[in-house]
Amino acid sequence: MPAWIALAWRLPSGSSTPRVTTWRNLQRLGAARLTPGAAVLPYREDLQEQLDWIAQEVENLGGDAWVLPVTSLSESEERLICERMLADRDEEYRALEQDALAFLSRRSSHPIRTDDHASRVQVDKELLALQRRFRKVVARDYAGAPSRVTAAAAIDRCLVFRQGISPKLSSVTDPGDQKAHELHHA
């Protein structure tokens, strides 16, 4: 059983748009960059399917692409990949934390009246968007980035600030969220 799955590709020179699109798709999956034309993910069937899809897109753009199972890496290669994944996720979590703190600062300085329905709906939309972004980062956090905890806490502070207004909003700090963190440190 492979431990990792890699995508290697080459696109025709010319427009940078296909390269940018390919990298954005890989970033959404949480892939670690190996070279300008190669990336790696932990092996899972769903991730292999996604890489197969990206490979097909590269081929449709006139390039070549290979999805390669990787059964083992050296300890230093694996450490480097995990460090890259951690750094990428930490950056995303820190951005989420900053956005949550900015929300708190902005909303605390301008309290919402109980009869201001439009503002309450806007706050709900902002908080649901923060939660959605957090869940997307968690889904691609294969290494258990440490800043996940502080991002979740900041978002939860926003939810406490808004507590009781919308049943759609629930805490993002869930004991189940710790499993990736624990896997990384096992």
mmCIF file of N, CA, C and O in Angstrom, residues 83-129:
data_model
loop_
_atom_site.group_PDB
_atom_site.id
_atom_site.type_symbol
_atom_site.label_atom_id
_atom_site.label_comp_id
_atom_site.label_asym_id
_atom_site.label_seq_id
_atom_site.Cartn_x
_atom_site.Cartn_y
_atom_site.Cartn_z
ATOM 1 N N GLU A 83 7.002 19.231 6.929
ATOM 2 C CA GLU A 83 7.293 20.623 7.300
ATOM 3 C C GLU A 83 6.629 21.593 6.324
ATOM 4 O O GLU A 83 6.088 22.619 6.731
ATOM 5 N N ARG A 84 6.670 21.272 5.034
ATOM 6 C CA ARG A 84 6.027 22.144 4.037
ATOM 7 C C ARG A 84 4.514 22.182 4.245
ATOM 8 O O ARG A 84 3.895 23.237 4.165
ATOM 9 N N MET A 85 3.927 21.010 4.494
ATOM 10 C CA MET A 85 2.480 20.957 4.730
ATOM 11 C C MET A 85 2.111 21.740 5.990
ATOM 12 O O MET A 85 1.134 22.490 5.991
ATOM 13 N N LEU A 86 2.896 21.563 7.055
ATOM 14 C CA LEU A 86 2.639 22.296 8.303
ATOM 15 C C LEU A 86 2.729 23.800 8.082
ATOM 16 O O LEU A 86 1.877 24.557 8.556
ATOM 17 N N ALA A 87 3.762 24.240 7.378
ATOM 18 C CA ALA A 87 3.948 25.675 7.142
ATOM 19 C C ALA A 87 2.774 26.244 6.343
ATOM 20 O O ALA A 87 2.260 27.325 6.670
ATOM 21 N N ASP A 88 2.335 25.521 5.319
ATOM 22 C CA ASP A 88 1.211 25.997 4.503
ATOM 23 C C ASP A 88 -0.069 26.086 5.318
ATOM 24 O O ASP A 88 -0.813 27.073 5.245
ATOM 25 N N ARG A 89 -0.366 25.064 6.107
ATOM 26 C CA ARG A 89 -1.582 25.085 6.915
ATOM 27 C C ARG A 89 -1.490 26.126 8.027
ATOM 28 O O ARG A 89 -2.462 26.802 8.323
ATOM 29 N N ASP A 90 -0.312 26.251 8.655
ATOM 30 C CA ASP A 90 -0.143 27.273 9.698
ATOM 31 C C ASP A 90 -0.460 28.657 9.137
ATOM 32 O O ASP A 90 -1.120 29.461 9.783
ATOM 33 N N GLU A 91 0.012 28.918 7.932
ATOM 34 C CA GLU A 91 -0.254 30.212 7.294
ATOM 35 C C GLU A 91 -1.764 30.422 7.111
ATOM 36 O O GLU A 91 -2.290 31.500 7.394
ATOM 37 N N GLU A 92 -2.451 29.380 6.669
ATOM 38 C CA GLU A 92 -3.901 29.490 6.476
ATOM 39 C C GLU A 92 -4.627 29.680 7.811
ATOM 40 O O GLU A 92 -5.550 30.486 7.913
ATOM 41 N N TYR A 93 -4.211 28.921 8.829
ATOM 42 C CA TYR A 93 -4.842 29.067 10.145
ATOM 43 C C TYR A 93 -4.591 30.457 10.727
ATOM 44 O O TYR A 93 -5.475 31.055 11.332
ATOM 45 N N ARG A 94 -3.368 30.985 10.558
ATOM 46 C CA ARG A 94 -3.071 32.326 11.092
ATOM 47 C C ARG A 94 -3.933 33.382 10.399
ATOM 48 O O ARG A 94 -4.400 34.320 11.041
ATOM 49 N N ALA A 95 -4.145 33.236 9.085
ATOM 50 C CA ALA A 95 -5.008 34.173 8.361
ATOM 51 C C ALA A 95 -6.439 34.098 8.895
ATOM 52 O O ALA A 95 -7.096 35.129 9.088
ATOM 53 N N LEU A 96 -6.918 32.887 9.150
ATOM 54 C CA LEU A 96 -8.262 32.726 9.723
ATOM 55 C C LEU A 96 -8.353 33.370 11.097
ATOM 56 O O LEU A 96 -9.337 34.047 11.419
ATOM 57 N N GLU A 97 -7.334 33.146 11.924
ATOM 58 C CA GLU A 97 -7.328 33.737 13.262
ATOM 59 C C GLU A 97 -7.370 35.263 13.174
ATOM 60 O O GLU A 97 -8.127 35.910 13.890
ATOM 61 N N GLN A 98 -6.564 35.845 12.276
ATOM 62 C CA GLN A 98 -6.559 37.300 12.111
ATOM 63 C C GLN A 98 -7.928 37.803 11.658
ATOM 64 O O GLN A 98 -8.405 38.832 12.138
ATOM 65 N N ASP A 99 -8.565 37.076 10.733
ATOM 66 C CA ASP A 99 -9.895 37.479 10.270
ATOM 67 C C ASP A 99 -10.921 37.394 11.400
ATOM 68 O O ASP A 99 -11.800 38.249 11.520
ATOM 69 N N ALA A 100 -10.810 36.371 12.232
ATOM 70 C CA ALA A 100 -11.733 36.229 13.369
ATOM 71 C C ALA A 100 -11.518 37.362 14.369
ATOM 72 O O ALA A 100 -12.488 37.951 14.868
ATOM 73 N N LEU A 101 -10.269 37.688 14.657
ATOM 74 C CA LEU A 101 -9.974 38.780 15.604
ATOM 75 C C LEU A 101 -10.424 40.124 15.028
ATOM 76 O O LEU A 101 -10.926 40.981 15.769
ATOM 77 N N ALA A 102 -10.275 40.304 13.721
ATOM 78 C CA ALA A 102 -10.743 41.537 13.079
ATOM 79 C C ALA A 102 -12.264 41.636 13.175
ATOM 80 O O ALA A 102 -12.813 42.717 13.429
ATOM 81 N N PHE A 103 -12.958 40.509 12.996
ATOM 82 C CA PHE A 103 -14.419 40.471 13.150
ATOM 83 C C PHE A 103 -14.788 40.916 14.565
ATOM 84 O O PHE A 103 -15.663 41.762 14.757
ATOM 85 N N LEU A 104 -14.138 40.326 15.576
ATOM 86 C CA LEU A 104 -14.435 40.667 16.975
ATOM 87 C C LEU A 104 -14.203 42.147 17.243
ATOM 88 O O LEU A 104 -15.029 42.808 17.873
ATOM 89 N N SER A 105 -13.099 42.654 16.759
ATOM 90 C CA SER A 105 -12.765 44.062 16.974
ATOM 91 C C SER A 105 -13.810 44.966 16.324
ATOM 92 O O SER A 105 -14.317 45.905 16.939
ATOM 93 N N ARG A 106 -14.154 44.647 15.074
ATOM 94 C CA ARG A 106 -15.110 45.456 14.312
ATOM 95 C C ARG A 106 -16.502 45.397 14.941
ATOM 96 O O ARG A 106 -17.156 46.415 15.136
ATOM 97 N N ARG A 107 -16.950 44.187 15.285
ATOM 98 C CA ARG A 107 -18.304 44.021 15.816
ATOM 99 C C ARG A 107 -18.423 44.493 17.262
ATOM 100 O O ARG A 107 -19.479 44.940 17.670
ATOM 101 N N SER A 108 -17.361 44.391 18.040
ATOM 102 C CA SER A 108 -17.400 44.843 19.433
ATOM 103 C C SER A 108 -17.509 46.360 19.508
ATOM 104 O O SER A 108 -18.121 46.901 20.421
ATOM 105 N N SER A 109 -16.898 47.038 18.553
ATOM 106 C CA SER A 109 -16.929 48.501 18.578
ATOM 107 C C SER A 109 -18.225 49.062 17.985
ATOM 108 O O SER A 109 -18.506 50.238 18.127
ATOM 109 N N HIS A 110 -19.001 48.223 17.329
ATOM 110 C CA HIS A 110 -20.295 48.647 16.765
ATOM 111 C C HIS A 110 -21.366 47.627 17.136
ATOM 112 O O HIS A 110 -21.739 46.781 16.311
ATOM 113 N N PRO A 111 -21.877 47.692 18.368
ATOM 114 C CA PRO A 111 -22.893 46.707 18.791
ATOM 115 C C PRO A 111 -24.132 46.753 17.885
ATOM 116 O O PRO A 111 -24.483 47.799 17.345
ATOM 117 N N ILE A 112 -24.753 45.598 17.759
ATOM 118 C CA ILE A 112 -25.938 45.475 16.904
ATOM 119 C C ILE A 112 -27.179 45.554 17.790
ATOM 120 O O ILE A 112 -27.284 44.845 18.792
ATOM 121 N N ARG A 113 -28.116 46.392 17.373
ATOM 122 C CA ARG A 113 -29.389 46.476 18.101
ATOM 123 C C ARG A 113 -30.186 45.191 17.846
ATOM 124 O O ARG A 113 -30.080 44.588 16.782
ATOM 125 N N THR A 114 -30.980 44.783 18.813
ATOM 126 C CA THR A 114 -31.753 43.542 18.677
ATOM 127 C C THR A 114 -32.759 43.618 17.532
ATOM 128 O O THR A 114 -33.147 42.595 16.986
ATOM 129 N N ASP A 115 -33.187 44.831 17.147
ATOM 130 C CA ASP A 115 -34.164 44.953 16.058
ATOM 131 C C ASP A 115 -33.489 45.173 14.697
ATOM 132 O O ASP A 115 -34.167 45.380 13.700
ATOM 133 N N ASP A 116 -32.150 45.129 14.637
ATOM 134 C CA ASP A 116 -31.425 45.334 13.379
ATOM 135 C C ASP A 116 -31.203 43.983 12.694
ATOM 136 O O ASP A 116 -30.131 43.405 12.740
ATOM 137 N N HIS A 117 -32.264 43.507 12.049
ATOM 138 C CA HIS A 117 -32.239 42.176 11.438
ATOM 139 C C HIS A 117 -31.172 42.062 10.344
ATOM 140 O O HIS A 117 -30.462 41.063 10.266
ATOM 141 N N ALA A 118 -31.033 43.084 9.511
ATOM 142 C CA ALA A 118 -30.070 43.026 8.397
ATOM 143 C C ALA A 118 -28.643 42.845 8.921
ATOM 144 O O ALA A 118 -27.874 42.038 8.387
ATOM 145 N N SER A 119 -28.273 43.548 9.965
ATOM 146 C CA SER A 119 -26.929 43.417 10.533
ATOM 147 C C SER A 119 -26.732 42.046 11.158
ATOM 148 O O SER A 119 -25.664 41.455 11.061
ATOM 149 N N ARG A 120 -27.778 41.535 11.815
ATOM 150 C CA ARG A 120 -27.672 40.206 12.424
ATOM 151 C C ARG A 120 -27.475 39.142 11.343
ATOM 152 O O ARG A 120 -26.676 38.219 11.515
ATOM 153 N N VAL A 121 -28.177 39.267 10.239
ATOM 154 C CA VAL A 121 -28.026 38.322 9.124
ATOM 155 C C VAL A 121 -26.611 38.424 8.553
ATOM 156 O O VAL A 121 -25.975 37.409 8.255
ATOM 157 N N GLN A 122 -26.090 39.641 8.419
ATOM 158 C CA GLN A 122 -24.732 39.832 7.892
ATOM 159 C C GLN A 122 -23.695 39.188 8.816
ATOM 160 O O GLN A 122 -22.764 38.539 8.360
ATOM 161 N N VAL A 123 -23.878 39.328 10.130
ATOM 162 C CA VAL A 123 -22.962 38.712 11.095
ATOM 163 C C VAL A 123 -23.005 37.194 10.941
ATOM 164 O O VAL A 123 -21.963 36.528 10.928
ATOM 165 N N ASP A 124 -24.202 36.636 10.810
ATOM 166 C CA ASP A 124 -24.330 35.190 10.611
ATOM 167 C C ASP A 124 -23.576 34.750 9.360
ATOM 168 O O ASP A 124 -22.878 33.736 9.375
ATOM 169 N N LYS A 125 -23.720 35.507 8.275
ATOM 170 C CA LYS A 125 -23.032 35.163 7.028
ATOM 171 C C LYS A 125 -21.522 35.182 7.224
ATOM 172 O O LYS A 125 -20.817 34.289 6.755
ATOM 173 N N GLU A 126 -21.016 36.208 7.902
ATOM 174 C CA GLU A 126 -19.571 36.309 8.140
ATOM 175 C C GLU A 126 -19.070 35.123 8.964
ATOM 176 O O GLU A 126 -18.027 34.547 8.656
ATOM 177 N N LEU A 127 -19.818 34.775 10.007
ATOM 178 C CA LEU A 127 -19.383 33.682 10.876
ATOM 179 C C LEU A 127 -19.484 32.326 10.174
ATOM 180 O O LEU A 127 -18.599 31.483 10.342
ATOM 181 N N LEU A 128 -20.516 32.131 9.399
ATOM 182 C CA LEU A 128 -20.625 30.875 8.646
ATOM 183 C C LEU A 128 -19.482 30.760 7.629
ATOM 184 O O LEU A 128 -18.939 29.673 7.427
ATOM 185 N N ALA A 129 -19.094 31.878 7.017
ATOM 186 C CA ALA A 129 -17.981 31.865 6.062
ATOM 187 C C ALA A 129 -16.669 31.514 6.778
ATOM 188 O O ALA A 129 -15.864 30.733 6.257
#
